[in-house]
Coordinates of C-alpha atoms and ligand atoms in Angstrom, one line a residue:
X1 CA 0.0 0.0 0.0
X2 CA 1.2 3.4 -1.0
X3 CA 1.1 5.2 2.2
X4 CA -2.0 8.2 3.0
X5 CA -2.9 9.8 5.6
X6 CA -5.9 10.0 6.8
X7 CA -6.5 13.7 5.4
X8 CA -5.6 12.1 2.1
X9 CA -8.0 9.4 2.6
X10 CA -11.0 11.5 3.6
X11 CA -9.7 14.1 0.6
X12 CA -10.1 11.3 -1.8
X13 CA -13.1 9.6 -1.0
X14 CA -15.0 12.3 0.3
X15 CA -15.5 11.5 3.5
X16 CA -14.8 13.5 6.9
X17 CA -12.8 12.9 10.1
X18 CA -14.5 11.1 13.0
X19 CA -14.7 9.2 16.3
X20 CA -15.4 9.2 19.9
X21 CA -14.7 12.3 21.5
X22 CA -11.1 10.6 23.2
X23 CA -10.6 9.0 19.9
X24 CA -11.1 11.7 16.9
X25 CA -9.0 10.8 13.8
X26 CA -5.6 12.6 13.6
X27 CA -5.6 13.9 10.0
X28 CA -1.4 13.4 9.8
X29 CA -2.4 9.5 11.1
X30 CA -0.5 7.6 8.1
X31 CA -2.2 4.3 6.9
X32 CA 0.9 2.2 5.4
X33 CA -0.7 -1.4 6.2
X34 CA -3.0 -3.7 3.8
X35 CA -6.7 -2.4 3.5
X36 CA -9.4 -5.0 5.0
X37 CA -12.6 -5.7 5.4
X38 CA -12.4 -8.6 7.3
X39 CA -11.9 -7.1 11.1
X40 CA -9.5 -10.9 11.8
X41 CA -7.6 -10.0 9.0
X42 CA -6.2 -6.7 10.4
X43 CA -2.8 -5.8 10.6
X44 CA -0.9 -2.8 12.5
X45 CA -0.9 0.5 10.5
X46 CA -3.5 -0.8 8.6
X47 CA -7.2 0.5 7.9
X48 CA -10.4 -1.6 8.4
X49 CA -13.4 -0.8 6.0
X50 CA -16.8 -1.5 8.1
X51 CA -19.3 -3.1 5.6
X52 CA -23.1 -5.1 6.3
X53 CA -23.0 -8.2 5.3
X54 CA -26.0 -10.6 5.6
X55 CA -25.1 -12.1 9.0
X56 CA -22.7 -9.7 10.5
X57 CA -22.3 -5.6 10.3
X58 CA -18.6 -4.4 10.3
X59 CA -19.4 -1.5 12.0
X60 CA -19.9 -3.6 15.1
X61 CA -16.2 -4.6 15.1
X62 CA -14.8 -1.1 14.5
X63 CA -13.3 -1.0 18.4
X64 CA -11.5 -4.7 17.9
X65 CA -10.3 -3.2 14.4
X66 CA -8.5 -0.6 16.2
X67 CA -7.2 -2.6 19.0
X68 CA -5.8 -5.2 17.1
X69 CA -3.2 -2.3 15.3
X70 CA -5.8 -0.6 12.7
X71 CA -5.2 3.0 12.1
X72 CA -8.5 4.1 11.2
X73 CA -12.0 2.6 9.8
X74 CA -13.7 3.6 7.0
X75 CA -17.4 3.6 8.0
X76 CA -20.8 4.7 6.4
X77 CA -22.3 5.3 10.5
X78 CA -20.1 7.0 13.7
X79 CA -18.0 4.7 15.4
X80 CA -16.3 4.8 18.6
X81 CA -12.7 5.4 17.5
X82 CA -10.8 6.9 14.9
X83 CA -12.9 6.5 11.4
X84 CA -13.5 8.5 7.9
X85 CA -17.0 8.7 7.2
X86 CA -18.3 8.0 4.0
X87 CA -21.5 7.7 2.2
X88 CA -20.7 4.4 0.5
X89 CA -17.9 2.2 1.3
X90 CA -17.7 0.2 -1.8
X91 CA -17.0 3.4 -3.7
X92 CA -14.7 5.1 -1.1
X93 CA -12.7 1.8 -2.2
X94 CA -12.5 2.6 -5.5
X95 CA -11.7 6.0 -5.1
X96 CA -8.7 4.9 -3.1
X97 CA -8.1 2.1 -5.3
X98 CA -7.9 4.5 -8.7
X99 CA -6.1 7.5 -6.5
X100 CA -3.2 4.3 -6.2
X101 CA -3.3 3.3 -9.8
X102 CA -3.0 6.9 -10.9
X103 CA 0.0 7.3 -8.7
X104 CA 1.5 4.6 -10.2
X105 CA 1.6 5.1 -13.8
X106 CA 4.6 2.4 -14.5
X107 CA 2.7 -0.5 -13.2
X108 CA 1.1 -2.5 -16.4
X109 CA -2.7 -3.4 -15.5
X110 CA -3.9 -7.1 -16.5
X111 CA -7.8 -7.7 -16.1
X112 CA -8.7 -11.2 -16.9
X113 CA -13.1 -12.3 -17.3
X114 CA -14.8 -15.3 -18.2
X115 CA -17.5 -17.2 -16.8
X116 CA -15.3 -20.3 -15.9
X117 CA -11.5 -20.1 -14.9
X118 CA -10.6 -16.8 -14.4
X119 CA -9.0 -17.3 -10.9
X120 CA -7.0 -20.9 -12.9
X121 CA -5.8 -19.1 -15.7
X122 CA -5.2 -15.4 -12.8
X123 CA -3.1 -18.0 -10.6
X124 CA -1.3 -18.8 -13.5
X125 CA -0.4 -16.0 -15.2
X126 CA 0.7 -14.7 -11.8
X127 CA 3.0 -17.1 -11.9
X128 CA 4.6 -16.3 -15.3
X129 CA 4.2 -12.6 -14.8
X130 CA 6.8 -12.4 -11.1
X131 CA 9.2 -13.9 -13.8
X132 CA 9.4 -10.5 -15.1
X133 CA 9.2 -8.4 -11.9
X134 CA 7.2 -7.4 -8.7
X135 CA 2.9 -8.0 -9.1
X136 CA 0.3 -8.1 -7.2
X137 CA -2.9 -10.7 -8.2
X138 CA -5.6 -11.2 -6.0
X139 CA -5.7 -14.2 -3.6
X140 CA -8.2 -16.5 -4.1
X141 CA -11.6 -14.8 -6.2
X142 CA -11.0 -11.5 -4.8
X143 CA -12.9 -10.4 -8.0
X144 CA -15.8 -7.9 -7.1
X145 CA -16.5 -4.1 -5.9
X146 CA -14.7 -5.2 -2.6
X147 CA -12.0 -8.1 -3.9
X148 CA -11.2 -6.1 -6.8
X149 CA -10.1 -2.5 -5.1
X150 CA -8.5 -4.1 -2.0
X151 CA -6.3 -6.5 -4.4
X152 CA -5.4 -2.9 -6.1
X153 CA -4.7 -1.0 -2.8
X154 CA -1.5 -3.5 -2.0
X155 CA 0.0 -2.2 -4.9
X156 CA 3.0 0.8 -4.4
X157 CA 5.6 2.0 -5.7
X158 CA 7.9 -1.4 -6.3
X159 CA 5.0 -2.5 -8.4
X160 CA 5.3 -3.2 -12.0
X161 CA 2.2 -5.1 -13.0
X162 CA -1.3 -6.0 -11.8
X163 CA -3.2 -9.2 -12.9
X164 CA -6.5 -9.1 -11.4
X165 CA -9.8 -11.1 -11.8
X166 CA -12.8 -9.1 -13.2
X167 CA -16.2 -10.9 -12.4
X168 CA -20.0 -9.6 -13.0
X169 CA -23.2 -10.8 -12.2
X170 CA -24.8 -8.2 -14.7
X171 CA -24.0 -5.4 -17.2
X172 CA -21.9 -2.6 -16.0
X173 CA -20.3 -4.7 -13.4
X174 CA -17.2 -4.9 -15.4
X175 CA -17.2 -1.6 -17.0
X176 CA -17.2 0.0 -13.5
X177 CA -13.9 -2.5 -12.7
X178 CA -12.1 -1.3 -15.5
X179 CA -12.7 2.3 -13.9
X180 CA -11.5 1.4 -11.0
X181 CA -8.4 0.1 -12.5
X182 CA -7.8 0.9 -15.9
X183 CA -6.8 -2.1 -18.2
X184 CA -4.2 -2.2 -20.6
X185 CA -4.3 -5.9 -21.2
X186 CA -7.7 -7.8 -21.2
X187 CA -7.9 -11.3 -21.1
X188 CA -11.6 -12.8 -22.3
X189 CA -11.6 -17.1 -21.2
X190 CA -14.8 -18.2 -22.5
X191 CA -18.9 -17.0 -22.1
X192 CA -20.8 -19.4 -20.5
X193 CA -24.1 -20.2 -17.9
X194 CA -22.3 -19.3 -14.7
X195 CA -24.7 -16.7 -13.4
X196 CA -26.9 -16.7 -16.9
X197 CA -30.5 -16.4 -14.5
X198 CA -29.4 -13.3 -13.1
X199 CA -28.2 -11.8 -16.6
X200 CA -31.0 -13.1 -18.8
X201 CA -29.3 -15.4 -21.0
X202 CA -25.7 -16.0 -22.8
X203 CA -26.2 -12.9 -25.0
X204 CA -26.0 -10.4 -22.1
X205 CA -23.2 -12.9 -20.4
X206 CA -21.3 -11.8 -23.7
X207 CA -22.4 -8.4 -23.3
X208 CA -21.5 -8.0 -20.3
X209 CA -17.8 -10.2 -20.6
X210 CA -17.0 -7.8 -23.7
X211 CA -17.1 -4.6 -21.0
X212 CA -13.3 -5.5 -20.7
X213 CA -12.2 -5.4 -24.3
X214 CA -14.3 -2.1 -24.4
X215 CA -12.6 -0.8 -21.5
X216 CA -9.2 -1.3 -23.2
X217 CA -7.2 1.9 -24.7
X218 CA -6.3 1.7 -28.3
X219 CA -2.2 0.9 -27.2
X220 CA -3.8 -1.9 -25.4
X221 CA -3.7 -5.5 -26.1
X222 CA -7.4 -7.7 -26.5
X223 CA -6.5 -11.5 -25.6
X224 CA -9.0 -13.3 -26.8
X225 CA -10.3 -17.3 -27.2
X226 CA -10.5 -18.1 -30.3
X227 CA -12.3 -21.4 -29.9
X228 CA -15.3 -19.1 -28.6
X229 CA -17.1 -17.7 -31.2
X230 CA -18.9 -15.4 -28.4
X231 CA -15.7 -14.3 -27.8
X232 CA -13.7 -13.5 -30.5
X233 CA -16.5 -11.6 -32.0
X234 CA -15.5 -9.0 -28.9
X235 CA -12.8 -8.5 -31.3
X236 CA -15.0 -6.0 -33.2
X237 CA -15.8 -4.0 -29.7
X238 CA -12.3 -3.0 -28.7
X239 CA -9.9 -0.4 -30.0
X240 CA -7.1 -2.8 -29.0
X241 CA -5.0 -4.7 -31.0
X242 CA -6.2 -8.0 -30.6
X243 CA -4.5 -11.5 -29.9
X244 CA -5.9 -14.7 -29.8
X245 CA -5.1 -18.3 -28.8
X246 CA -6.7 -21.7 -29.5
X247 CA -6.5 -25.2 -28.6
X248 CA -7.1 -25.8 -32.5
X249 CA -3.0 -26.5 -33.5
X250 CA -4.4 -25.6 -37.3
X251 CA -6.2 -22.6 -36.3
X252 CA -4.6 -19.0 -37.0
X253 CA -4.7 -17.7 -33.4
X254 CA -1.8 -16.5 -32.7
X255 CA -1.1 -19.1 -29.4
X256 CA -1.7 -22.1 -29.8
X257 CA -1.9 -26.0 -28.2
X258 CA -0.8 -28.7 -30.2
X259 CA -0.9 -33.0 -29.6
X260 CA -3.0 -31.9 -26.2
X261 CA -2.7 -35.2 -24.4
X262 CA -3.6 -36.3 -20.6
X263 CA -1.6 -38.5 -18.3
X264 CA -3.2 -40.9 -15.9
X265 CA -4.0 -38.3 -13.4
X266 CA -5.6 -36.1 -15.9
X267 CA -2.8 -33.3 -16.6
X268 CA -2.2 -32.4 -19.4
X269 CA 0.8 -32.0 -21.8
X270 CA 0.8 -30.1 -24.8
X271 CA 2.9 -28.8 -27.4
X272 CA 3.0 -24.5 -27.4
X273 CA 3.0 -23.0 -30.0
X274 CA 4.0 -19.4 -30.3
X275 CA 5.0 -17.1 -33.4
X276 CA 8.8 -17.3 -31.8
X277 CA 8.6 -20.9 -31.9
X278 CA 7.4 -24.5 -29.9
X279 CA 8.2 -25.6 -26.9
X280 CA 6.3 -29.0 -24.6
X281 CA 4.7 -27.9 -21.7
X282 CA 2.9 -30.2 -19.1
X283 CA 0.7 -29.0 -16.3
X284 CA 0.6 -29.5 -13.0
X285 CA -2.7 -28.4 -12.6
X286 CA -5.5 -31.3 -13.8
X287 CA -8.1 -31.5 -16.6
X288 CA -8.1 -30.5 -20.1
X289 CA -10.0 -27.2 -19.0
X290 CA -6.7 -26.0 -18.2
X291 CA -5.2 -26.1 -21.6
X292 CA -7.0 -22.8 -22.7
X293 CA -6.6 -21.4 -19.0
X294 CA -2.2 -21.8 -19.7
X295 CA -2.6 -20.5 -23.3
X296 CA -4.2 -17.1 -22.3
X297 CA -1.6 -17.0 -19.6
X298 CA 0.9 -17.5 -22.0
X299 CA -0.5 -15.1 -24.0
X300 CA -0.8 -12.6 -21.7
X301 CA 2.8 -13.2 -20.3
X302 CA 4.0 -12.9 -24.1
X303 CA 2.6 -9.7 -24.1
X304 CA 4.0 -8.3 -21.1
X305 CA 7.8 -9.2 -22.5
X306 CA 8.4 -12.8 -21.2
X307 CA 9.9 -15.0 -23.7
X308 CA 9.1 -18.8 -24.8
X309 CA 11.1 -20.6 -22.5
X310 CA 9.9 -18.4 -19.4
X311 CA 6.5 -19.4 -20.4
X312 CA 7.6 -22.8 -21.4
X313 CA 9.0 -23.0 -17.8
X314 CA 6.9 -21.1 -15.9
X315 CA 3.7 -23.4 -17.2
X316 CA 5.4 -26.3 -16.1
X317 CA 5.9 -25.4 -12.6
X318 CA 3.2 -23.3 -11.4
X319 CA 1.0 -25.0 -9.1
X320 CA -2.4 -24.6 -8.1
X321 CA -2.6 -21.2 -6.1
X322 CA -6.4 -21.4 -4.8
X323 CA -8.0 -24.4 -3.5
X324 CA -11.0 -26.6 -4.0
X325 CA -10.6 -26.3 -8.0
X326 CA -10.2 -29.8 -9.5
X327 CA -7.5 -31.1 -6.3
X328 CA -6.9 -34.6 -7.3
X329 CA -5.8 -36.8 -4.5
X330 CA -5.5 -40.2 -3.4
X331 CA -6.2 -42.0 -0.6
X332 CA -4.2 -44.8 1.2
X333 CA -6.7 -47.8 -0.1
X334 CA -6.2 -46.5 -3.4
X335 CA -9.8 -44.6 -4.1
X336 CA -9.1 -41.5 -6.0
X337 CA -10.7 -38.2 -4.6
X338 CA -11.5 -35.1 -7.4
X339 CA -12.2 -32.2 -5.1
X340 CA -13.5 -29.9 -7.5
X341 CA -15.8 -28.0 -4.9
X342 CA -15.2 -24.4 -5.8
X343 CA -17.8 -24.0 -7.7
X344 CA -20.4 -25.2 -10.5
X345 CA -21.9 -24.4 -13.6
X346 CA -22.8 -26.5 -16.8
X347 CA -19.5 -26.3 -18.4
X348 CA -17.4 -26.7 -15.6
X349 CA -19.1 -29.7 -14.4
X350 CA -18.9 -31.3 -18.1
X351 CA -15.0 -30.4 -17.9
X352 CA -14.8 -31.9 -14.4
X353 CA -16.8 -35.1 -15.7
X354 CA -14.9 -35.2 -18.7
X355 CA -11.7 -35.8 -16.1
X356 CA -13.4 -38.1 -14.0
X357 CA -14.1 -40.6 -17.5
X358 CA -9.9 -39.9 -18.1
X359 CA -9.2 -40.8 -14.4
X360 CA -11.2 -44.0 -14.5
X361 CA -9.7 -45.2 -18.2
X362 CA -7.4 -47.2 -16.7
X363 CA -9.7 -49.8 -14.6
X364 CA -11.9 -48.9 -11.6
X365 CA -15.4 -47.0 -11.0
X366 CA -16.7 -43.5 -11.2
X367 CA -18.6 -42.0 -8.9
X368 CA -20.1 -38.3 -8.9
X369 CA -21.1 -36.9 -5.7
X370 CA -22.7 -33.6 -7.5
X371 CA -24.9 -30.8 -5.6
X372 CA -26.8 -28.0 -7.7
X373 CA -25.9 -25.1 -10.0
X374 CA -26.9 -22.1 -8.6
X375 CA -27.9 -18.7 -10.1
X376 CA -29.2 -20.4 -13.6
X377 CA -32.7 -18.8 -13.4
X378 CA -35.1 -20.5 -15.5
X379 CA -32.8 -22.6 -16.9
X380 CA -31.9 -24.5 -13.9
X381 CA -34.2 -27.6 -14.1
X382 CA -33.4 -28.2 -17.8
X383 CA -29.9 -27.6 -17.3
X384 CA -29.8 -30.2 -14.1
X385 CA -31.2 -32.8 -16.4
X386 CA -28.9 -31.7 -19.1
X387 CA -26.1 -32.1 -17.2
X388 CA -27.3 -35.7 -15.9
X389 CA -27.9 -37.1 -18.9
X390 CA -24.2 -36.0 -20.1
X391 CA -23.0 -37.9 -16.8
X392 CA -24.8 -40.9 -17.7
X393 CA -23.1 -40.9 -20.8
X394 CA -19.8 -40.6 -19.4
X395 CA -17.2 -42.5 -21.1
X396 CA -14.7 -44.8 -20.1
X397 CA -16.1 -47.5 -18.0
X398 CA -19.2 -45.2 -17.6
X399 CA -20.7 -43.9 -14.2
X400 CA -21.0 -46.5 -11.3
X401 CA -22.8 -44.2 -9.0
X402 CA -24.8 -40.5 -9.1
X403 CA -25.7 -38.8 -6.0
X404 CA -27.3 -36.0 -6.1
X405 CA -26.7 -33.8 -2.8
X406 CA -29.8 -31.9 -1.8
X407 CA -33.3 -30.7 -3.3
X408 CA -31.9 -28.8 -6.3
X409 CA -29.9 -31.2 -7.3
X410 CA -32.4 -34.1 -7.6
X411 CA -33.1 -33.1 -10.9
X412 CA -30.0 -34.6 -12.6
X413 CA -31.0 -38.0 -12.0
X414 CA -34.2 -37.4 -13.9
X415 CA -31.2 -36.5 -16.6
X416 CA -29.7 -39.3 -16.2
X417 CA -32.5 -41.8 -16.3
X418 CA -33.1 -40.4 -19.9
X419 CA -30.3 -42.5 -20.8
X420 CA -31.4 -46.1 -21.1
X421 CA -28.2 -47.6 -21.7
X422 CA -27.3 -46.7 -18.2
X423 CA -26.6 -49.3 -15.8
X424 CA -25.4 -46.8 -13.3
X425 CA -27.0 -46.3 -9.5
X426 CA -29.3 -43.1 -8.8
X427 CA -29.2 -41.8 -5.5
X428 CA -31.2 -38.9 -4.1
X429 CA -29.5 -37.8 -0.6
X430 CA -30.5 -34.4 1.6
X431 CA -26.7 -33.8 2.7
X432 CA -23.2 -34.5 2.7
X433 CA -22.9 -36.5 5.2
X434 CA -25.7 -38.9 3.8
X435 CA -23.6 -38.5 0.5
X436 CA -20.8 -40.2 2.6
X437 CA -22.5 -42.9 3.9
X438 CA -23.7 -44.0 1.1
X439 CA -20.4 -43.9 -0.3
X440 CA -18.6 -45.5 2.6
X441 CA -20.8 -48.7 1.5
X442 CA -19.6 -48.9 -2.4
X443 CA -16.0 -47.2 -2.6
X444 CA -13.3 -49.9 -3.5
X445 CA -9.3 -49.4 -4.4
X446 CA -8.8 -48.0 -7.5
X447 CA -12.4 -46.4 -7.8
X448 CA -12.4 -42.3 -8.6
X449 CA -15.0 -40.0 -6.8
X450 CA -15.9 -36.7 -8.1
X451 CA -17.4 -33.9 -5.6
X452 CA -18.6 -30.7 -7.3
X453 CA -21.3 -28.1 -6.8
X454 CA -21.9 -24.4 -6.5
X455 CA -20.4 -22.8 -3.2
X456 CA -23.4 -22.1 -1.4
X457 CA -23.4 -26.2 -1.0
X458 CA -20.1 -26.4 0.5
X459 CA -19.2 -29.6 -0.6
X460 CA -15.5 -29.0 0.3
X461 CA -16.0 -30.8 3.2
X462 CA -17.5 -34.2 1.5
X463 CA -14.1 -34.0 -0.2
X464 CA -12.2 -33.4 2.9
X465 CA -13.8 -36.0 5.0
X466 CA -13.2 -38.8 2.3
X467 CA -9.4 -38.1 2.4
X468 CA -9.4 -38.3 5.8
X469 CA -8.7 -34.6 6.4
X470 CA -10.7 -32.4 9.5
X471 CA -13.3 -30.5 7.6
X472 CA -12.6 -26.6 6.6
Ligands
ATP501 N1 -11.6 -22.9 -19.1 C1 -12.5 -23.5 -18.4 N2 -13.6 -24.1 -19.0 C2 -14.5 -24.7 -18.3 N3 -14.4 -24.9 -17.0 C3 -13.4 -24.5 -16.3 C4 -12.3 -23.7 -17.0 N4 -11.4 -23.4 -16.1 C5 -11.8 -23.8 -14.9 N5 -13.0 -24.5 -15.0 C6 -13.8 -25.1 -14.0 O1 -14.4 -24.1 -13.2 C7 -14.1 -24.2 -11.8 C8 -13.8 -22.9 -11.2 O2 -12.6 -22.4 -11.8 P1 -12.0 -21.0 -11.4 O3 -12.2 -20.8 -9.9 O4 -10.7 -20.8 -12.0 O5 -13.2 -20.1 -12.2 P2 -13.6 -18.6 -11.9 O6 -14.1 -18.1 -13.2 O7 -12.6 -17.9 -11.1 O8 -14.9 -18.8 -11.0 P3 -15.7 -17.7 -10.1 O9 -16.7 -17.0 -11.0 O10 -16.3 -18.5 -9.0 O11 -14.7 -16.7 -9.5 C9 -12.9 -25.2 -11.8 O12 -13.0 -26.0 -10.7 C10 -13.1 -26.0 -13.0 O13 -14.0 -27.1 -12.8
MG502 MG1 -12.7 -16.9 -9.4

């Protein structure tokens, strides 16, 4: 963090001086330490912003803000200790977060959007990008009108590039990112159903994706998938020069995947292919998903001045940064354990399903322990069937078991009854822990479970407990 004082802070955001009559803000108070919101997450010479969430109201945890070592808090309400008052917290972050990026006009600003695997492919470009110098990336999803501006206030003056993760859950959400921190290079993955309800439909998803390539300055730089017709068509919304990358080896994107192949644990080699030449690369990370995830990295990376063998090497050795996201372990008796329990939406469930087929090519069972997708609006039953039916059909040995965690997701075995060739078992279950049992009964050595649904299920822990592992 680039250090303010508190004058500064209330200058920029608007907001006055406040607190308790023993405790009024000092306006020459200096704030050097990270921005939170998160009153345990406090550090000393730091600044706490209060915000209501559903359960709990910051505000209420001003006082323990300042004890543990927080300068200040930025509150919309008086407090009883040093604060700056504001009208609206979210935007006294931004504010702050574009009065940092204007200070810092060296720094090179990355924004990467996408319905699925923007914090995969954020994690690891991150991981190219410190090749070339100090960054800062958000940890995690920190992706939205809180994530995004504190991920930008850690940024000072040693920083020379910011790759951070731009999500929306409607029009303007992007745009208003982008303000925040203007873009010079914008990175598009893919439009897909994750959150289609609450935007009416894969249209306004693209709408609302192509924000970022129309936030983009015309000495900017557009990375775009080719392999998504949604996508490259933003090529016609931005006044930057555009780049593109495909897993197609005979397509003419500029970065490309060639002889993309998986090894018994699903990761995946491939060949990459760049205008300054070829080099193999194999992931750490798991699933074939990832293969257009490390080509808009590499992409990106390219851009930013790193040559092919940084890329090369940096592919190979980056490691999965955030958890839950397709973790593939196993266990002593030999059952293999997908903890894909991030999160869940059509396409990322067919890519995690797609990896539990690969996983189970060489002998024993699959098993999907799947809970619902949330936020598909009126799509959501059809979808749950859809994405049943394409279970059922899984290939490889097939599916030996589908349980379906919970109300919403009964609907998937409706799917996957449409499939009479399917010799599978259907099994309804309210919870996790029913999930388990039933799977305590059937799992064998060698067989492959799959655990995946949207956050709100927390399915992390189903994971967890079948490896054995204290639940988080
Ligand atoms: N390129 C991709 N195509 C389809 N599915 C993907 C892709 N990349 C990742 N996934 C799947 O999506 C899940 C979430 O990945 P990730 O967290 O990287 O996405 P995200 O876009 O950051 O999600 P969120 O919107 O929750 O922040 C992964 O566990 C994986 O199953
Ligand atoms: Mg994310």
């Amino acid at each position: 963090m680039i250090p303010l004082s508190l004058a500064r802070i209330a200058e920029v955001t608007g907001g006055r001086l406040a607190g308790g009559d023993l405790h009024r803000a000092d306006p020459q108070a200096v704030v050097s330490g990270e921005v939170v919101i998160d009153s345990r997450r406090v550090s000393p010479g730091g600044l706490f912003a209060a915000v209501a969430g559903e359960r709990s109201d910051g505000h209420d945890f001003a006082a323990a803000a300042v004890a543990a070592g927080a300068v200040a808090v930025l509150a919309t309400r008086p407090v009883p200790v040093p604060s700056v008052l504001v009208a609206d917290v979210p935007a006294a972050l931004a504010a702050l977060a574009r009065s940092v990026v204007d200070a810092l006009p060296g720094a090179r600003i990355a924004g990467i959007t996408g319905s699925s695997g923007k914090t995969s492919t954020k994690d690891l470009a991150a991981q190219l990008v410190e090749r070339l110098g100090p960054i800062i990336a958000p940890a995690g999803s920190f992706n939205n009108e809180f994530g995004h501006p504190l991920t930008v206030l850690r940024a000072d003056a040693s920083t020379r590039y910011l790759v951070l993760e731009l999500s929306a859950r409607g029009l303007g959400h992007i745009a208003y990112l982008c303000r925040v921190a203007p873009p010079r290079y914008g990175v598009v993955l893919n439009v897909g159903h994750a959150h289609a309800g609450e935007f009416g439909g894969l249209d306004q998803v693209a709408r609302a994706k192509g924000e970022l390539p129309e936030a983009l300055p015309a000495d900017g730089v557009a990375i775009l998938n080719a392999d998504d017709p949604r996508v490259l068509a933003m090529a016609d919304r931005t006044a930057a020069r555009v780049v593109t990358f495909s897993c197609a080896p005979a397509s003419d994107a500029l970065v490309r995947a060639a002889d993309i192949r998986l090894d018994d644990l699903g990761r995946p080699g491939f060949t990459l292919l760049t205008p300054e030449g070829s080099a193999p690369v194999t992931l750490r990370l798991h699933g074939a998903h990832n293969v257009p995830n490390a080509l808009a990295a590499a992409a990106l990376a390219r851009e930013l001045g790193l040559d092919l063998d940084g890329i090369a090497d940096g592919l190979r050795a980056a490691t999965a940064r955030s958890r839950w996201r397709m973790e593939v372990r196993q266990r002593g008796d030999g059952v293999t354990v997908i903890n894909d329990a991030y999160n869940a939406n059509p396409e990322s469930v067919r890519a995690a399903l797609d990896a539990l087929a690969h996983l189970t090519q060489g002998g024993g069972r699959a098993f999907a322990v799947l809970g619902h997708m949330a936020e598909l609006g009126d799509t959501a039953r059809a979808s749950h069937e859809d994405i049943g039916e394409y279970a059922a059909r899984l290939g490889g040995p097939g599916l030996a078991g589908l349980i379906a965690v919970g109300e919403e997701a009964a609907p998937l075995l409706d799917g996957a009854r449409r499939v009479p060739a399917w010799t599978g078992e259907a099994l309804a279950v309210p919870d996790g822990a029913t999930a388990l049992e039933e799977l305590a009964n059937r799992l064998k050595p060698s067989d492959v479970v799959l655990v995946k649904a949207s956050r709100a299920a927390h399915l992390e822990g189903v994971a967890a407990a079948l490896l054995g592992e204290a639940g988080q």
